[in-house]
mmCIF file with all atom_site columns, C-alpha atoms and ligand atoms in Angstrom:
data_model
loop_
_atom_site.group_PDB
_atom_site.id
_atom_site.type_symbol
_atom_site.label_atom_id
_atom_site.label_alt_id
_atom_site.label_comp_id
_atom_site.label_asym_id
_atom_site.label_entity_id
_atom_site.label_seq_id
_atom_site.pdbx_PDB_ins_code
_atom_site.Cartn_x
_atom_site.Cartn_y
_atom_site.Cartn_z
_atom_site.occupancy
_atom_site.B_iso_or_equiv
_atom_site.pdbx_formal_charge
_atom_site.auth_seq_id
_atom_site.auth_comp_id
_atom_site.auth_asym_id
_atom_site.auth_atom_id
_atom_site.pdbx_PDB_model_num
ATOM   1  C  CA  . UNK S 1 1  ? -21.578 147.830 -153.222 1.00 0.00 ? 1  UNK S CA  1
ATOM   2  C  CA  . UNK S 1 2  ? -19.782 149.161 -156.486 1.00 0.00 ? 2  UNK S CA  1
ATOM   3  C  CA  . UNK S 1 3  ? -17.988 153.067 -155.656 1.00 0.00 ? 3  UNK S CA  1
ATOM   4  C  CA  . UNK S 1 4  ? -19.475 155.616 -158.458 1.00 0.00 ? 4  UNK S CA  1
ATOM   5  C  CA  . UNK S 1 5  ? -17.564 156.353 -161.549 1.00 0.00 ? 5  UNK S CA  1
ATOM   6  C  CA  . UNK S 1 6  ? -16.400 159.532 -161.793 1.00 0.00 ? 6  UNK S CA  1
ATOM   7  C  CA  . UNK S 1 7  ? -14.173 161.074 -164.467 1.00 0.00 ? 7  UNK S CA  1
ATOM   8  C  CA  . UNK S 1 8  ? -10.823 162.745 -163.611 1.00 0.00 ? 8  UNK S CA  1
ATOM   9  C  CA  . UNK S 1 9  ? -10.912 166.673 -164.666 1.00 0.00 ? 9  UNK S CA  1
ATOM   10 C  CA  . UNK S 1 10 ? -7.377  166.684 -164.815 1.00 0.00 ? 10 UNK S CA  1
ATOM   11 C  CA  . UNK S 1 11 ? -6.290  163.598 -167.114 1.00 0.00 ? 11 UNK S CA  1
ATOM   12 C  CA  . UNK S 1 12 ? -10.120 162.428 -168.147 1.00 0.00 ? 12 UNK S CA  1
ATOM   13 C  CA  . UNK S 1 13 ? -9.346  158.654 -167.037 1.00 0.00 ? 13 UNK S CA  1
ATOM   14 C  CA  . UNK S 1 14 ? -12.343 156.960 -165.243 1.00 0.00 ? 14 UNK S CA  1
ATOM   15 C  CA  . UNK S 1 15 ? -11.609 156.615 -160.848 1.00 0.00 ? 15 UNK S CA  1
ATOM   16 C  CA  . UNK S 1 16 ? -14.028 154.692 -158.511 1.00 0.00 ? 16 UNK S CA  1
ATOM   17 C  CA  . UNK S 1 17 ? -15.136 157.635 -156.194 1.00 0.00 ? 17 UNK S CA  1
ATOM   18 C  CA  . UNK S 1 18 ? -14.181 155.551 -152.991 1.00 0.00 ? 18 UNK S CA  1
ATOM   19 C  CA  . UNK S 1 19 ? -15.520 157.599 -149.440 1.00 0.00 ? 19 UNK S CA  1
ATOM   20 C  CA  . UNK S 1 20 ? -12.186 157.919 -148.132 1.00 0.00 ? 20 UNK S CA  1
ATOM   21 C  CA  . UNK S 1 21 ? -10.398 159.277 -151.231 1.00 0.00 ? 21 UNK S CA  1
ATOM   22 C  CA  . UNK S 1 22 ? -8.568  162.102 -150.670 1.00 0.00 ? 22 UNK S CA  1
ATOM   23 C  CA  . UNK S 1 23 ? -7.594  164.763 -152.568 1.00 0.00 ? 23 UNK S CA  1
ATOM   24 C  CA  . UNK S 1 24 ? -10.635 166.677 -155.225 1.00 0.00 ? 24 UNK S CA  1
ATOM   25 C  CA  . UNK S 1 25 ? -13.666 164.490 -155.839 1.00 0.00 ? 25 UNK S CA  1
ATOM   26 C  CA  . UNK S 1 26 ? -13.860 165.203 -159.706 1.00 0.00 ? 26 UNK S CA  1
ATOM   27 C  CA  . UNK S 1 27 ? -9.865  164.193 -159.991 1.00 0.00 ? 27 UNK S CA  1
ATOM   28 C  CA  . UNK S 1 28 ? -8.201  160.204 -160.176 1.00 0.00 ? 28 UNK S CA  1
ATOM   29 C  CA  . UNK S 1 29 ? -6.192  159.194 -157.133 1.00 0.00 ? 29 UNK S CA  1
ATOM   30 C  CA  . UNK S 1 30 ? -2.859  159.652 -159.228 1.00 0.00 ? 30 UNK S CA  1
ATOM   31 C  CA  . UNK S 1 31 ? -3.819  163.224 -160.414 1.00 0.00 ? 31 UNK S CA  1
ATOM   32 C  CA  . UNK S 1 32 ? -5.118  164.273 -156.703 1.00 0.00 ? 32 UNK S CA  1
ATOM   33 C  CA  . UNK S 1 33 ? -1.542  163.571 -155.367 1.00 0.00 ? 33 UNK S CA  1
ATOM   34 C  CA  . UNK S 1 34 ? -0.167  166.713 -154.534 1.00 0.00 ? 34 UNK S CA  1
ATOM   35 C  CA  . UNK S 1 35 ? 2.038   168.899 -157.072 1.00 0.00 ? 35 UNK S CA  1
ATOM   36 C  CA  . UNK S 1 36 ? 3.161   165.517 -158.353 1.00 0.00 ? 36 UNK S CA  1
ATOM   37 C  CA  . UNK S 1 37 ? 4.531   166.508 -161.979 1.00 0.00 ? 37 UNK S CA  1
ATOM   38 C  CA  . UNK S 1 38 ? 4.127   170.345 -161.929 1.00 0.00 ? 38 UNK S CA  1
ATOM   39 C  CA  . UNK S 1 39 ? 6.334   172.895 -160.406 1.00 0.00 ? 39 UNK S CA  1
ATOM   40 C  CA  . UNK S 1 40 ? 5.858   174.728 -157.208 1.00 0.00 ? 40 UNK S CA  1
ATOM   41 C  CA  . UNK S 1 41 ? 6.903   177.577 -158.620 1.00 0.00 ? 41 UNK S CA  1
ATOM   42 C  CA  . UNK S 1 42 ? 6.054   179.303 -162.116 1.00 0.00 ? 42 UNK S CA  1
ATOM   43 C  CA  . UNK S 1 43 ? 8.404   180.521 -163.996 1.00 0.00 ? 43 UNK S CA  1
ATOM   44 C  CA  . UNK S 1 44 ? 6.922   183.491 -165.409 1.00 0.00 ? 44 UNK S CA  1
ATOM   45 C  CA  . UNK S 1 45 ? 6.714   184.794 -161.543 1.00 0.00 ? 45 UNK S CA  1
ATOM   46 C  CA  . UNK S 1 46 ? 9.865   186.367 -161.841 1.00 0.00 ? 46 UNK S CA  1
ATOM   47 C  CA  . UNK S 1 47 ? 10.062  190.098 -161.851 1.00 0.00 ? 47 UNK S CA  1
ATOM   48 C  CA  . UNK S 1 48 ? 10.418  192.424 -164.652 1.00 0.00 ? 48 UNK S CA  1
ATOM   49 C  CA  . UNK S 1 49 ? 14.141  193.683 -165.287 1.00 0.00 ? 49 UNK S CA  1
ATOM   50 C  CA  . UNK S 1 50 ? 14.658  197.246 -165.836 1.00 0.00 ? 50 UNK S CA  1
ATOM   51 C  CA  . UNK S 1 51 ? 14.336  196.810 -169.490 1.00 0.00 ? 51 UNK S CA  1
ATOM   52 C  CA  . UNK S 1 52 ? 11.135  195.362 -169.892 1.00 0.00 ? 52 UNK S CA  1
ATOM   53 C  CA  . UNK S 1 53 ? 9.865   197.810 -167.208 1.00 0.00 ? 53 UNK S CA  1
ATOM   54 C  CA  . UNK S 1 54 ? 10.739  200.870 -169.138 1.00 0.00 ? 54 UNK S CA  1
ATOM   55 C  CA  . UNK S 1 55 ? 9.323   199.243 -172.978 1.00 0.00 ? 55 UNK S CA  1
ATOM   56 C  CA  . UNK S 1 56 ? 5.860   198.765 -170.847 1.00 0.00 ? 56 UNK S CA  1
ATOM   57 C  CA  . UNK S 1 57 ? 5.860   202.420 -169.635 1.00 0.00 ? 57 UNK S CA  1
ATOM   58 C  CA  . UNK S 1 58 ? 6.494   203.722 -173.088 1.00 0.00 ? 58 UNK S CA  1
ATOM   59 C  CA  . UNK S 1 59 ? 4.438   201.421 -174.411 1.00 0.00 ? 59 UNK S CA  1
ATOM   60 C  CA  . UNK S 1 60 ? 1.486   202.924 -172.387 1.00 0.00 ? 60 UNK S CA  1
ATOM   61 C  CA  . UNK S 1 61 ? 2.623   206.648 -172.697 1.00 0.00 ? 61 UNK S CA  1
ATOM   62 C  CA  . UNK S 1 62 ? 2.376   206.015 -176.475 1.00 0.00 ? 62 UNK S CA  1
ATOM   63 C  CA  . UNK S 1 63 ? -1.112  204.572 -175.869 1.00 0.00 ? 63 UNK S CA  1
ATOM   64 C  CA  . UNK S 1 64 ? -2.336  207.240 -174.030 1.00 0.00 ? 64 UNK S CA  1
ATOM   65 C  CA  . UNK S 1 65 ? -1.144  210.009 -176.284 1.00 0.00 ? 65 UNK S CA  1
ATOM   66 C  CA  . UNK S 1 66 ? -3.525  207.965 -179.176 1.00 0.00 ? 66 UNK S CA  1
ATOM   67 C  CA  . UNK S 1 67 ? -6.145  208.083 -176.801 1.00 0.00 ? 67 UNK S CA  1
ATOM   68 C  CA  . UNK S 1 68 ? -5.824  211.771 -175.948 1.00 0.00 ? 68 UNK S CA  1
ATOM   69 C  CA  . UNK S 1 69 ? -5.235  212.385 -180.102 1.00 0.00 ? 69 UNK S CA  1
ATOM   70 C  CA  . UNK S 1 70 ? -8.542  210.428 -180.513 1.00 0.00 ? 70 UNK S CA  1
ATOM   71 C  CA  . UNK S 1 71 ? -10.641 212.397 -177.688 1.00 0.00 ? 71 UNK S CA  1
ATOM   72 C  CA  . UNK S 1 72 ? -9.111  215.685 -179.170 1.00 0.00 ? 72 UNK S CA  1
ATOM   73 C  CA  . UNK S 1 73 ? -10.162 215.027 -182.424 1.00 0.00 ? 73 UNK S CA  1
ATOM   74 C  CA  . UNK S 1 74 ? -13.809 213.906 -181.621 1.00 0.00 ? 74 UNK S CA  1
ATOM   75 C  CA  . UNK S 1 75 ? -14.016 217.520 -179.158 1.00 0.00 ? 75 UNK S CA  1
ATOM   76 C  CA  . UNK S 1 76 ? -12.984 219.703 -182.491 1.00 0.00 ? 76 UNK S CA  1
HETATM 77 ZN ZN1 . ZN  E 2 .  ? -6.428  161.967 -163.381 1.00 0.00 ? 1  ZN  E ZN1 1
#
């Protein structure tokens, strides 16, 4: 009895579905293997440094000052 075809999500290759397959059902034996090619860890993860930190505050003070300009302006 032939397995059903499926196609792999990950790499779009056609897998026979076998019972005992493990890993995702909608993803090829090769692309089910566990963090095979990608890294555990992502690299934007890391933490902001102080720098960054203090552009993204100002960056959102300046932002709400528009918005308060805005409001203002529709009130008067
Ligand atoms: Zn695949």
């Amino acid at each position: 009895m032939p397995f059903p075809i499926r196609t792999c999500i990950v790499c779009h290759e056609e897998f026979e579905l076998k019972p005992d397959k493990p890993g995702f059902a909608n993803r090829c034996p090769s692309c089910s293997e566990p963090e095979s090619a990608e890294p555990a860890e992502p690299e934007e993860r890391r933490p902001l440094d102080r720098a960054e930190r203090r552009a993204e505050i100002e960056v959102n003070a300046a932002r709400r000052r528009a918005m308060r300009d805005l409001l203002y302006r529709k009130d008067s």
